[in-house]
Amino acid sequence: MSTERACEPRSTRAGAFVCEGTRCTQTPSRAPDADDWTCVDVAGVVFCRSFVRAAGVSSGPADPAFLCGARRAGAANERICVDLAPDLPDDTGAYACRADYTSGYAARVCSPGKGARVGSACAADSACPKHTRCVEGLCLPPRPEPSCWLDADCGAGGACAFGSCTEAS
Amino acid sequence: MKRVFALACVLSACGSSERAASHLTVALPAEAHFAPADVRYEPAAHVRSLRFDARGHLSVDTDGRAVTLRMPGLCPVALPAAEPDAHVRVEAHMLFELPRVLGQVGYDAPFELRVTPGCPEARTQTLRWSQLEGPALDLTVLDKGFVMRARTLPRTHFLPDPLPRGIVPISPRTQGRYRFALHAEGAHPVATVTVTSIARSTGLGSVAVGQTLLVGGSDFALGKAPTRARVELAHAGDDLTVRAESPGRFQLEAPDGARVALQATTHDKTPLDCGRQECHASISGEAESTPMSRTLEALGTLDLHGAQGCMLDCHAVGEPGVHDGGFRDVAAMLHVQPLETVRFDALPPALRRMAGVRCTSCHGPGVIPPPERRSSILRVDVCATCHDAPPRYTHVESWRRSAMARADHLPAQRDAAACARCHTTGGFLHAEGVRVRDDLSRDADAQTVGIACAACHAPHGAHLADSLVRATSLPASVAGATTDGVSTLCARCHAPVDDAPSPAASGAALWLGRITLPSALGGETLHADGAHAQVKGGCVGCHGARPGEAKLAHDFTVDARTCTSCHATDAQPAGARDTLNARALALLQKADARCGTRPAEGMPAHASPSACAGSAGRARYLAALVAEDGAAYVHNRALAEQLLNEAERALGK
């Protein structure tokens, strides 16, 4: 059985970063599709939640940058999507980013920042963010199965790590 | 000679196909519009490949040597020599640079279109201007056509005095809209420019930042406004305009106590969570599949900056020339540069949200108005922002000439629920179960709506086909008849209301050929086939049909040429129609006398409903069925005469 792999430039689905000094803003930020989403950036991973279809809008094909799944114990049609390699102003990777909705528009704001993040180089698990492990020199999360927004979604003894349930450490 | 030949061979080896290509990207301006086949380059042998990349720029692979590109409408581009595997970016410029939209210049206002040459080559040409749309203006052309000046027409050319008090609804027909073409060498115009005097407006208080509104009543002044709000009020003669330059709630106040509430924001900052479970879940779901929501998507492949660019005015969100966060603004933010064509599916999600007719297109960006002002959404002015654009879109213009536009001009027609159900849009929708509220007579914004678009068309409800005709069922008085969906809708008002003591209308019932009497008057069904029941198209096969035209004239008058498609000569013997009508009126008068009913002077019979029972009541009802339909002879002469014969028998008892 053959598997097709189609690729497209990431630049086509979101705005470009505009930098003022060291602060760079991407407006609009990348979203899984045309619906209304709430997204957060944790340790360099963007995961998003949506439970309301954008009124009258045909969502269209999903952004291939995201992995998506239905939220456990969530409202009907509630979805979780994860982007493990979100947009950055440049290829240096040394940024701390967050979602910003204060202007009324979904934006992604990045500033220079240090600290471990998913994909960072590492020598041991201790150098990696919580719920990630050092695998062949990189901090990697478990295999993503987007299904949670909160720890409570994963039940007793579970934790929500980058949108996927894992054992609480 | 031998040495030159050796040198030539060396050069040939340098340009051999084994050399890695140099990759050059030509960044094209958004207005550029051509196909790869239109590109000319020299020397041709230096170009290995040429294509548009995913972002709409021109990607050229060369053998490293310099190349000159010539593209339609653009300045020549000199691609430099480059190393193997080098990536070089070059900017291209339009030969002639000018704005494509000049919005909100004002009524009776001068404007100037100035062409900026993109390169010296542009200055070698002489430009010409022509007007494509709008009332003819006197154009002053200067500087070999690089400057064009004109003056827009006064507001009174489009909107006569007096203006309605408050926000004046503005449609394409009344906004003072003009379109010009710029010509250089060549047969086709190099650009078209749209100039508008003012932005379109639904007349609702939910408006976009940057949208100039015309206000009826020059005595209004800014009252309440947020701290540090930026609102511009301007007087032009006796006219007042207002424009919110920042988001927020504003209020205009007049000395007589009149108030105009405004909520301003931008389309792109308005959340589209209207479909939350506790809010408008079903409406949102229905809206997603309507032709209005998909009006841009339905095109499949879009030519956003070509001939279809003007389509964005109504097939996407936002007003041209206004930075209101609409489709054009979001496209600019995303640097979307469709050159040849772009598939709708390939549009970024943020742009898909602005495609088609969205909630904010009609309801406006910003907040939901207070309950006492929500019925203003039913006014034809909302639909007129797109459907009042002659000569192509004449729906609203012809509707204004119809009787339905004046259906609620009397207070009694608006206030009484039994009347409002067919004389007002809100009353009709309430009777149909679409709207809960029925207190429209107390709605500050209800004004005179008539039977407007929203009565017959369901923008987000059960509908028939692409025309969004509201799906409904036949009233009980004509149950059992077989007809099309449009005629079924007409029958909701043009046939007797279920079990009402007096028939308010009967034209559709006569045409359908069957009427079930109220149970109090016997309850039987009278029927007789009429020839016109077979007319293709049903009610609108005659009413509003125009020979040779696909569109329906929304004044719903009958064009006599429609009759001659079947009738070789005048099908109505002289006086026959009048004789039938006179007989019906005479019988009605006799029945009124028996019933003791006093008909209102100069009003139709149903304005004086009668609950008269017995044979007199039956006679009155039967006579009224014919008297209420001035075209009874045409709709169904046989049934009309049968009804009158029955009425006479009842009066004889």
mmCIF file with all atom_site columns, N, CA and C in Angstrom, chain A residues 9 11-16 27-29 31-37 51-61 63 103-105, chain B residues 54-55 268-276 284 287-288 293-294 297 330 333-335 344-350 352-353 358-359:
data_model
loop_
_atom_site.group_PDB
_atom_site.id
_atom_site.type_symbol
_atom_site.label_atom_id
_atom_site.label_alt_id
_atom_site.label_comp_id
_atom_site.label_asym_id
_atom_site.label_entity_id
_atom_site.label_seq_id
_atom_site.pdbx_PDB_ins_code
_atom_site.Cartn_x
_atom_site.Cartn_y
_atom_site.Cartn_z
_atom_site.occupancy
_atom_site.B_iso_or_equiv
_atom_site.pdbx_formal_charge
_atom_site.auth_seq_id
_atom_site.auth_comp_id
_atom_site.auth_asym_id
_atom_site.auth_atom_id
_atom_site.pdbx_PDB_model_num
ATOM 1   N N  . PRO A 1 9   ? 4.000   25.019 1.092  1.00 0.00 ? 9   PRO A N  1
ATOM 2   C CA . PRO A 1 9   ? 4.778   25.984 1.886  1.00 0.00 ? 9   PRO A CA 1
ATOM 3   C C  . PRO A 1 9   ? 3.972   26.469 3.088  1.00 0.00 ? 9   PRO A C  1
ATOM 4   N N  . SER A 1 11  ? 4.182   29.219 4.404  1.00 0.00 ? 11  SER A N  1
ATOM 5   C CA . SER A 1 11  ? 3.963   30.660 4.299  1.00 0.00 ? 11  SER A CA 1
ATOM 6   C C  . SER A 1 11  ? 2.609   31.020 3.717  1.00 0.00 ? 11  SER A C  1
ATOM 7   N N  . THR A 1 12  ? 1.888   30.047 3.140  1.00 0.00 ? 12  THR A N  1
ATOM 8   C CA . THR A 1 12  ? 0.684   30.419 2.409  1.00 0.00 ? 12  THR A CA 1
ATOM 9   C C  . THR A 1 12  ? -0.547  30.553 3.293  1.00 0.00 ? 12  THR A C  1
ATOM 10  N N  . ARG A 1 13  ? -0.483  30.068 4.523  1.00 0.00 ? 13  ARG A N  1
ATOM 11  C CA . ARG A 1 13  ? -1.716  30.016 5.301  1.00 0.00 ? 13  ARG A CA 1
ATOM 12  C C  . ARG A 1 13  ? -1.745  30.951 6.498  1.00 0.00 ? 13  ARG A C  1
ATOM 13  N N  . ALA A 1 14  ? -0.705  31.691 6.717  1.00 0.00 ? 14  ALA A N  1
ATOM 14  C CA . ALA A 1 14  ? -0.676  32.601 7.859  1.00 0.00 ? 14  ALA A CA 1
ATOM 15  C C  . ALA A 1 14  ? 0.090   33.852 7.468  1.00 0.00 ? 14  ALA A C  1
ATOM 16  N N  . GLY A 1 15  ? -0.070  34.880 8.284  1.00 0.00 ? 15  GLY A N  1
ATOM 17  C CA . GLY A 1 15  ? 0.615   36.120 8.000  1.00 0.00 ? 15  GLY A CA 1
ATOM 18  C C  . GLY A 1 15  ? 2.115   36.020 8.219  1.00 0.00 ? 15  GLY A C  1
ATOM 19  N N  . ALA A 1 16  ? 2.818   36.989 7.696  1.00 0.00 ? 16  ALA A N  1
ATOM 20  C CA . ALA A 1 16  ? 4.255   37.054 7.908  1.00 0.00 ? 16  ALA A CA 1
ATOM 21  C C  . ALA A 1 16  ? 4.534   37.744 9.244  1.00 0.00 ? 16  ALA A C  1
ATOM 22  N N  . THR A 1 27  ? 0.378   38.235 12.247 1.00 0.00 ? 27  THR A N  1
ATOM 23  C CA . THR A 1 27  ? -1.052  38.493 12.217 1.00 0.00 ? 27  THR A CA 1
ATOM 24  C C  . THR A 1 27  ? -1.588  38.182 10.828 1.00 0.00 ? 27  THR A C  1
ATOM 25  N N  . PRO A 1 28  ? -2.586  37.341 10.653 1.00 0.00 ? 28  PRO A N  1
ATOM 26  C CA . PRO A 1 28  ? -3.116  36.469 11.683 1.00 0.00 ? 28  PRO A CA 1
ATOM 27  C C  . PRO A 1 28  ? -2.217  35.262 11.907 1.00 0.00 ? 28  PRO A C  1
ATOM 28  N N  . SER A 1 29  ? -2.337  34.678 13.070 1.00 0.00 ? 29  SER A N  1
ATOM 29  C CA . SER A 1 29  ? -1.529  33.496 13.353 1.00 0.00 ? 29  SER A CA 1
ATOM 30  C C  . SER A 1 29  ? -2.129  32.286 12.648 1.00 0.00 ? 29  SER A C  1
ATOM 31  N N  . ALA A 1 31  ? -3.916  28.905 12.043 1.00 0.00 ? 31  ALA A N  1
ATOM 32  C CA . ALA A 1 31  ? -5.021  28.195 12.687 1.00 0.00 ? 31  ALA A CA 1
ATOM 33  C C  . ALA A 1 31  ? -5.287  26.909 11.919 1.00 0.00 ? 31  ALA A C  1
ATOM 34  N N  . PRO A 1 32  ? -5.808  25.896 12.609 1.00 0.00 ? 32  PRO A N  1
ATOM 35  C CA . PRO A 1 32  ? -6.044  24.621 11.930 1.00 0.00 ? 32  PRO A CA 1
ATOM 36  C C  . PRO A 1 32  ? -6.984  24.745 10.729 1.00 0.00 ? 32  PRO A C  1
ATOM 37  N N  . ASP A 1 33  ? -7.997  25.599 10.847 1.00 0.00 ? 33  ASP A N  1
ATOM 38  C CA . ASP A 1 33  ? -8.889  25.848 9.720  1.00 0.00 ? 33  ASP A CA 1
ATOM 39  C C  . ASP A 1 33  ? -9.576  27.177 9.951  1.00 0.00 ? 33  ASP A C  1
ATOM 40  N N  . ALA A 1 34  ? -10.661 27.422 9.248  1.00 0.00 ? 34  ALA A N  1
ATOM 41  C CA . ALA A 1 34  ? -11.283 28.747 9.285  1.00 0.00 ? 34  ALA A CA 1
ATOM 42  C C  . ALA A 1 34  ? -12.224 28.954 10.471 1.00 0.00 ? 34  ALA A C  1
ATOM 43  N N  . ASP A 1 35  ? -12.334 27.951 11.325 1.00 0.00 ? 35  ASP A N  1
ATOM 44  C CA . ASP A 1 35  ? -13.226 28.110 12.482 1.00 0.00 ? 35  ASP A CA 1
ATOM 45  C C  . ASP A 1 35  ? -12.567 28.985 13.551 1.00 0.00 ? 35  ASP A C  1
ATOM 46  N N  . ASP A 1 36  ? -13.303 29.277 14.615 1.00 0.00 ? 36  ASP A N  1
ATOM 47  C CA . ASP A 1 36  ? -12.768 30.047 15.731 1.00 0.00 ? 36  ASP A CA 1
ATOM 48  C C  . ASP A 1 36  ? -11.967 29.105 16.629 1.00 0.00 ? 36  ASP A C  1
ATOM 49  N N  . TRP A 1 37  ? -10.735 29.460 16.897 1.00 0.00 ? 37  TRP A N  1
ATOM 50  C CA . TRP A 1 37  ? -9.851  28.620 17.716 1.00 0.00 ? 37  TRP A CA 1
ATOM 51  C C  . TRP A 1 37  ? -9.256  29.436 18.864 1.00 0.00 ? 37  TRP A C  1
ATOM 52  N N  . PHE A 1 51  ? -14.599 24.551 19.613 1.00 0.00 ? 51  PHE A N  1
ATOM 53  C CA . PHE A 1 51  ? -15.862 23.826 19.741 1.00 0.00 ? 51  PHE A CA 1
ATOM 54  C C  . PHE A 1 51  ? -16.994 24.527 19.033 1.00 0.00 ? 51  PHE A C  1
ATOM 55  N N  . VAL A 1 52  ? -16.713 25.607 18.394 1.00 0.00 ? 52  VAL A N  1
ATOM 56  C CA . VAL A 1 52  ? -17.757 26.336 17.689 1.00 0.00 ? 52  VAL A CA 1
ATOM 57  C C  . VAL A 1 52  ? -17.346 26.503 16.238 1.00 0.00 ? 52  VAL A C  1
ATOM 58  N N  . ARG A 1 53  ? -18.196 26.081 15.355 1.00 0.00 ? 53  ARG A N  1
ATOM 59  C CA . ARG A 1 53  ? -17.923 26.313 13.948 1.00 0.00 ? 53  ARG A CA 1
ATOM 60  C C  . ARG A 1 53  ? -18.104 27.800 13.658 1.00 0.00 ? 53  ARG A C  1
ATOM 61  N N  . ALA A 1 54  ? -17.234 28.357 12.868 1.00 0.00 ? 54  ALA A N  1
ATOM 62  C CA . ALA A 1 54  ? -17.402 29.750 12.463 1.00 0.00 ? 54  ALA A CA 1
ATOM 63  C C  . ALA A 1 54  ? -18.707 29.864 11.691 1.00 0.00 ? 54  ALA A C  1
ATOM 64  N N  . ALA A 1 55  ? -19.550 30.769 12.112 1.00 0.00 ? 55  ALA A N  1
ATOM 65  C CA . ALA A 1 55  ? -20.899 30.851 11.558 1.00 0.00 ? 55  ALA A CA 1
ATOM 66  C C  . ALA A 1 55  ? -20.871 31.063 10.061 1.00 0.00 ? 55  ALA A C  1
ATOM 67  N N  . GLY A 1 56  ? -21.536 30.175 9.363  1.00 0.00 ? 56  GLY A N  1
ATOM 68  C CA . GLY A 1 56  ? -21.701 30.330 7.928  1.00 0.00 ? 56  GLY A CA 1
ATOM 69  C C  . GLY A 1 56  ? -20.448 30.099 7.114  1.00 0.00 ? 56  GLY A C  1
ATOM 70  N N  . VAL A 1 57  ? -19.374 29.652 7.743  1.00 0.00 ? 57  VAL A N  1
ATOM 71  C CA . VAL A 1 57  ? -18.106 29.510 7.025  1.00 0.00 ? 57  VAL A CA 1
ATOM 72  C C  . VAL A 1 57  ? -17.855 28.045 6.715  1.00 0.00 ? 57  VAL A C  1
ATOM 73  N N  . SER A 1 58  ? -17.455 27.777 5.506  1.00 0.00 ? 58  SER A N  1
ATOM 74  C CA . SER A 1 58  ? -17.019 26.443 5.145  1.00 0.00 ? 58  SER A CA 1
ATOM 75  C C  . SER A 1 58  ? -15.570 26.302 5.585  1.00 0.00 ? 58  SER A C  1
ATOM 76  N N  . SER A 1 59  ? -15.329 25.415 6.539  1.00 0.00 ? 59  SER A N  1
ATOM 77  C CA . SER A 1 59  ? -14.011 25.351 7.173  1.00 0.00 ? 59  SER A CA 1
ATOM 78  C C  . SER A 1 59  ? -12.887 25.139 6.186  1.00 0.00 ? 59  SER A C  1
ATOM 79  N N  . GLY A 1 60  ? -13.143 24.330 5.177  1.00 0.00 ? 60  GLY A N  1
ATOM 80  C CA . GLY A 1 60  ? -12.118 24.094 4.195  1.00 0.00 ? 60  GLY A CA 1
ATOM 81  C C  . GLY A 1 60  ? -11.120 23.050 4.643  1.00 0.00 ? 60  GLY A C  1
ATOM 82  N N  . PRO A 1 61  ? -10.154 22.761 3.786  1.00 0.00 ? 61  PRO A N  1
ATOM 83  C CA . PRO A 1 61  ? -9.170  21.735 4.136  1.00 0.00 ? 61  PRO A CA 1
ATOM 84  C C  . PRO A 1 61  ? -8.355  22.171 5.337  1.00 0.00 ? 61  PRO A C  1
ATOM 85  N N  . ASP A 1 63  ? -5.235  22.715 7.838  1.00 0.00 ? 63  ASP A N  1
ATOM 86  C CA . ASP A 1 63  ? -3.831  23.067 7.662  1.00 0.00 ? 63  ASP A CA 1
ATOM 87  C C  . ASP A 1 63  ? -2.996  21.836 7.976  1.00 0.00 ? 63  ASP A C  1
ATOM 88  N N  . SER A 1 103 ? -5.754  42.413 20.542 1.00 0.00 ? 103 SER A N  1
ATOM 89  C CA . SER A 1 103 ? -6.157  43.351 19.502 1.00 0.00 ? 103 SER A CA 1
ATOM 90  C C  . SER A 1 103 ? -7.464  42.950 18.849 1.00 0.00 ? 103 SER A C  1
ATOM 91  N N  . GLY A 1 104 ? -8.044  41.865 19.324 1.00 0.00 ? 104 GLY A N  1
ATOM 92  C CA . GLY A 1 104 ? -9.257  41.356 18.707 1.00 0.00 ? 104 GLY A CA 1
ATOM 93  C C  . GLY A 1 104 ? -8.962  40.436 17.550 1.00 0.00 ? 104 GLY A C  1
ATOM 94  N N  . TYR A 1 105 ? -7.704  40.242 17.267 1.00 0.00 ? 105 TYR A N  1
ATOM 95  C CA . TYR A 1 105 ? -7.295  39.392 16.159 1.00 0.00 ? 105 TYR A CA 1
ATOM 96  C C  . TYR A 1 105 ? -6.369  38.327 16.714 1.00 0.00 ? 105 TYR A C  1
ATOM 97  N N  . ALA B 2 54  ? 4.332   29.138 -5.290 1.00 0.00 ? 54  ALA B N  1
ATOM 98  C CA . ALA B 2 54  ? 3.120   29.037 -4.477 1.00 0.00 ? 54  ALA B CA 1
ATOM 99  C C  . ALA B 2 54  ? 2.633   30.386 -3.983 1.00 0.00 ? 54  ALA B C  1
ATOM 100 N N  . ARG B 2 55  ? 3.503   31.363 -3.867 1.00 0.00 ? 55  ARG B N  1
ATOM 101 C CA . ARG B 2 55  ? 3.091   32.681 -3.374 1.00 0.00 ? 55  ARG B CA 1
ATOM 102 C C  . ARG B 2 55  ? 2.768   33.629 -4.521 1.00 0.00 ? 55  ARG B C  1
ATOM 103 N N  . ASP B 2 268 ? -12.876 41.759 10.637 1.00 0.00 ? 268 ASP B N  1
ATOM 104 C CA . ASP B 2 268 ? -11.964 40.673 10.978 1.00 0.00 ? 268 ASP B CA 1
ATOM 105 C C  . ASP B 2 268 ? -11.825 40.483 12.475 1.00 0.00 ? 268 ASP B C  1
ATOM 106 N N  . LYS B 2 269 ? -12.256 41.448 13.259 1.00 0.00 ? 269 LYS B N  1
ATOM 107 C CA . LYS B 2 269 ? -12.164 41.308 14.709 1.00 0.00 ? 269 LYS B CA 1
ATOM 108 C C  . LYS B 2 269 ? -13.489 40.906 15.330 1.00 0.00 ? 269 LYS B C  1
ATOM 109 N N  . THR B 2 270 ? -14.453 40.619 14.498 1.00 0.00 ? 270 THR B N  1
ATOM 110 C CA . THR B 2 270 ? -15.742 40.165 15.004 1.00 0.00 ? 270 THR B CA 1
ATOM 111 C C  . THR B 2 270 ? -15.723 38.644 15.064 1.00 0.00 ? 270 THR B C  1
ATOM 112 N N  . PRO B 2 271 ? -15.823 38.060 16.252 1.00 0.00 ? 271 PRO B N  1
ATOM 113 C CA . PRO B 2 271 ? -15.824 36.592 16.329 1.00 0.00 ? 271 PRO B CA 1
ATOM 114 C C  . PRO B 2 271 ? -17.006 36.023 15.556 1.00 0.00 ? 271 PRO B C  1
ATOM 115 N N  . LEU B 2 272 ? -16.813 34.869 15.013 1.00 0.00 ? 272 LEU B N  1
ATOM 116 C CA . LEU B 2 272 ? -17.882 34.225 14.264 1.00 0.00 ? 272 LEU B CA 1
ATOM 117 C C  . LEU B 2 272 ? -18.489 33.066 15.054 1.00 0.00 ? 272 LEU B C  1
ATOM 118 N N  . ASP B 2 273 ? -18.579 33.246 16.374 1.00 0.00 ? 273 ASP B N  1
ATOM 119 C CA . ASP B 2 273 ? -19.148 32.184 17.200 1.00 0.00 ? 273 ASP B CA 1
ATOM 120 C C  . ASP B 2 273 ? -20.645 32.364 17.381 1.00 0.00 ? 273 ASP B C  1
ATOM 121 N N  . CYS B 2 274 ? -21.287 32.927 16.390 1.00 0.00 ? 274 CYS B N  1
ATOM 122 C CA . CYS B 2 274 ? -22.735 33.107 16.449 1.00 0.00 ? 274 CYS B CA 1
ATOM 123 C C  . CYS B 2 274 ? -23.438 31.747 16.594 1.00 0.00 ? 274 CYS B C  1
ATOM 124 N N  . GLY B 2 275 ? -22.769 30.687 16.154 1.00 0.00 ? 275 GLY B N  1
ATOM 125 C CA . GLY B 2 275 ? -23.411 29.381 16.168 1.00 0.00 ? 275 GLY B CA 1
ATOM 126 C C  . GLY B 2 275 ? -23.244 28.620 17.470 1.00 0.00 ? 275 GLY B C  1
ATOM 127 N N  . ARG B 2 276 ? -22.921 29.293 18.544 1.00 0.00 ? 276 ARG B N  1
ATOM 128 C CA . ARG B 2 276 ? -22.828 28.609 19.828 1.00 0.00 ? 276 ARG B CA 1
ATOM 129 C C  . ARG B 2 276 ? -24.159 27.948 20.139 1.00 0.00 ? 276 ARG B C  1
ATOM 130 N N  . SER B 2 284 ? -26.792 29.197 12.119 1.00 0.00 ? 284 SER B N  1
ATOM 131 C CA . SER B 2 284 ? -25.412 29.139 11.651 1.00 0.00 ? 284 SER B CA 1
ATOM 132 C C  . SER B 2 284 ? -25.194 27.940 10.745 1.00 0.00 ? 284 SER B C  1
ATOM 133 N N  . ALA B 2 287 ? -26.888 28.613 7.468  1.00 0.00 ? 287 ALA B N  1
ATOM 134 C CA . ALA B 2 287 ? -26.212 29.657 6.695  1.00 0.00 ? 287 ALA B CA 1
ATOM 135 C C  . ALA B 2 287 ? -25.005 29.104 5.953  1.00 0.00 ? 287 ALA B C  1
ATOM 136 N N  . GLU B 2 288 ? -24.369 28.105 6.530  1.00 0.00 ? 288 GLU B N  1
ATOM 137 C CA . GLU B 2 288 ? -23.139 27.586 5.920  1.00 0.00 ? 288 GLU B CA 1
ATOM 138 C C  . GLU B 2 288 ? -23.393 27.026 4.531  1.00 0.00 ? 288 GLU B C  1
ATOM 139 N N  . SER B 2 293 ? -23.667 32.233 1.319  1.00 0.00 ? 293 SER B N  1
ATOM 140 C CA . SER B 2 293 ? -22.416 31.990 2.035  1.00 0.00 ? 293 SER B CA 1
ATOM 141 C C  . SER B 2 293 ? -21.342 31.466 1.103  1.00 0.00 ? 293 SER B C  1
ATOM 142 N N  . ARG B 2 294 ? -21.751 30.756 0.081  1.00 0.00 ? 294 ARG B N  1
ATOM 143 C CA . ARG B 2 294 ? -20.791 30.105 -0.804 1.00 0.00 ? 294 ARG B CA 1
ATOM 144 C C  . ARG B 2 294 ? -20.639 30.829 -2.127 1.00 0.00 ? 294 ARG B C  1
ATOM 145 N N  . GLU B 2 297 ? -17.032 30.843 -3.045 1.00 0.00 ? 297 GLU B N  1
ATOM 146 C CA . GLU B 2 297 ? -16.543 29.471 -3.143 1.00 0.00 ? 297 GLU B CA 1
ATOM 147 C C  . GLU B 2 297 ? -17.066 28.788 -4.394 1.00 0.00 ? 297 GLU B C  1
ATOM 148 N N  . VAL B 2 330 ? -7.759  41.719 4.675  1.00 0.00 ? 330 VAL B N  1
ATOM 149 C CA . VAL B 2 330 ? -7.127  40.478 5.128  1.00 0.00 ? 330 VAL B CA 1
ATOM 150 C C  . VAL B 2 330 ? -6.220  39.931 4.037  1.00 0.00 ? 330 VAL B C  1
ATOM 151 N N  . MET B 2 333 ? -3.079  41.796 4.205  1.00 0.00 ? 333 MET B N  1
ATOM 152 C CA . MET B 2 333 ? -2.312  41.395 5.386  1.00 0.00 ? 333 MET B CA 1
ATOM 153 C C  . MET B 2 333 ? -1.574  40.087 5.143  1.00 0.00 ? 333 MET B C  1
ATOM 154 N N  . LEU B 2 334 ? -2.201  39.207 4.389  1.00 0.00 ? 334 LEU B N  1
ATOM 155 C CA . LEU B 2 334 ? -1.608  37.905 4.119  1.00 0.00 ? 334 LEU B CA 1
ATOM 156 C C  . LEU B 2 334 ? -0.756  37.916 2.865  1.00 0.00 ? 334 LEU B C  1
ATOM 157 N N  . HIS B 2 335 ? -0.646  39.073 2.222  1.00 0.00 ? 335 HIS B N  1
ATOM 158 C CA . HIS B 2 335 ? 0.141   39.186 0.992  1.00 0.00 ? 335 HIS B CA 1
ATOM 159 C C  . HIS B 2 335 ? -0.312  38.158 -0.041 1.00 0.00 ? 335 HIS B C  1
ATOM 160 N N  . PHE B 2 344 ? -10.264 28.379 -4.580 1.00 0.00 ? 344 PHE B N  1
ATOM 161 C CA . PHE B 2 344 ? -10.856 28.808 -3.316 1.00 0.00 ? 344 PHE B CA 1
ATOM 162 C C  . PHE B 2 344 ? -10.313 27.979 -2.178 1.00 0.00 ? 344 PHE B C  1
ATOM 163 N N  . ASP B 2 345 ? -10.141 26.685 -2.407 1.00 0.00 ? 345 ASP B N  1
ATOM 164 C CA . ASP B 2 345 ? -9.636  25.806 -1.357 1.00 0.00 ? 345 ASP B CA 1
ATOM 165 C C  . ASP B 2 345 ? -8.246  26.201 -0.897 1.00 0.00 ? 345 ASP B C  1
ATOM 166 N N  . ALA B 2 346 ? -7.527  26.902 -1.741 1.00 0.00 ? 346 ALA B N  1
ATOM 167 C CA . ALA B 2 346 ? -6.157  27.271 -1.397 1.00 0.00 ? 346 ALA B CA 1
ATOM 168 C C  . ALA B 2 346 ? -6.086  28.582 -0.632 1.00 0.00 ? 346 ALA B C  1
ATOM 169 N N  . LEU B 2 347 ? -7.228  29.241 -0.445 1.00 0.00 ? 347 LEU B N  1
ATOM 170 C CA . LEU B 2 347 ? -7.200  30.490 0.309  1.00 0.00 ? 347 LEU B CA 1
ATOM 171 C C  . LEU B 2 347 ? -6.857  30.207 1.768  1.00 0.00 ? 347 LEU B C  1
ATOM 172 N N  . PRO B 2 348 ? -6.066  31.081 2.377  1.00 0.00 ? 348 PRO B N  1
ATOM 173 C CA . PRO B 2 348 ? -5.782  30.895 3.808  1.00 0.00 ? 348 PRO B CA 1
ATOM 174 C C  . PRO B 2 348 ? -7.069  30.942 4.619  1.00 0.00 ? 348 PRO B C  1
ATOM 175 N N  . PRO B 2 349 ? -7.101  30.252 5.761  1.00 0.00 ? 349 PRO B N  1
ATOM 176 C CA . PRO B 2 349 ? -8.329  30.224 6.562  1.00 0.00 ? 349 PRO B CA 1
ATOM 177 C C  . PRO B 2 349 ? -8.841  31.615 6.923  1.00 0.00 ? 349 PRO B C  1
ATOM 178 N N  . ALA B 2 350 ? -7.950  32.526 7.235  1.00 0.00 ? 350 ALA B N  1
ATOM 179 C CA . ALA B 2 350 ? -8.391  33.867 7.631  1.00 0.00 ? 350 ALA B CA 1
ATOM 180 C C  . ALA B 2 350 ? -9.115  34.562 6.485  1.00 0.00 ? 350 ALA B C  1
ATOM 181 N N  . ARG B 2 352 ? -10.786 32.800 4.038  1.00 0.00 ? 352 ARG B N  1
ATOM 182 C CA . ARG B 2 352 ? -12.027 32.065 3.839  1.00 0.00 ? 352 ARG B CA 1
ATOM 183 C C  . ARG B 2 352 ? -13.127 32.629 4.743  1.00 0.00 ? 352 ARG B C  1
ATOM 184 N N  . ARG B 2 353 ? -12.757 33.102 5.909  1.00 0.00 ? 353 ARG B N  1
ATOM 185 C CA . ARG B 2 353 ? -13.735 33.660 6.832  1.00 0.00 ? 353 ARG B CA 1
ATOM 186 C C  . ARG B 2 353 ? -14.368 34.933 6.294  1.00 0.00 ? 353 ARG B C  1
ATOM 187 N N  . ARG B 2 358 ? -21.391 36.864 4.636  1.00 0.00 ? 358 ARG B N  1
ATOM 188 C CA . ARG B 2 358 ? -21.292 36.361 6.007  1.00 0.00 ? 358 ARG B CA 1
ATOM 189 C C  . ARG B 2 358 ? -22.283 37.048 6.919  1.00 0.00 ? 358 ARG B C  1
ATOM 190 N N  . CYS B 2 359 ? -22.302 36.612 8.156  1.00 0.00 ? 359 CYS B N  1
ATOM 191 C CA . CYS B 2 359 ? -23.218 37.223 9.126  1.00 0.00 ? 359 CYS B CA 1
ATOM 192 C C  . CYS B 2 359 ? -23.014 38.732 9.173  1.00 0.00 ? 359 CYS B C  1
#
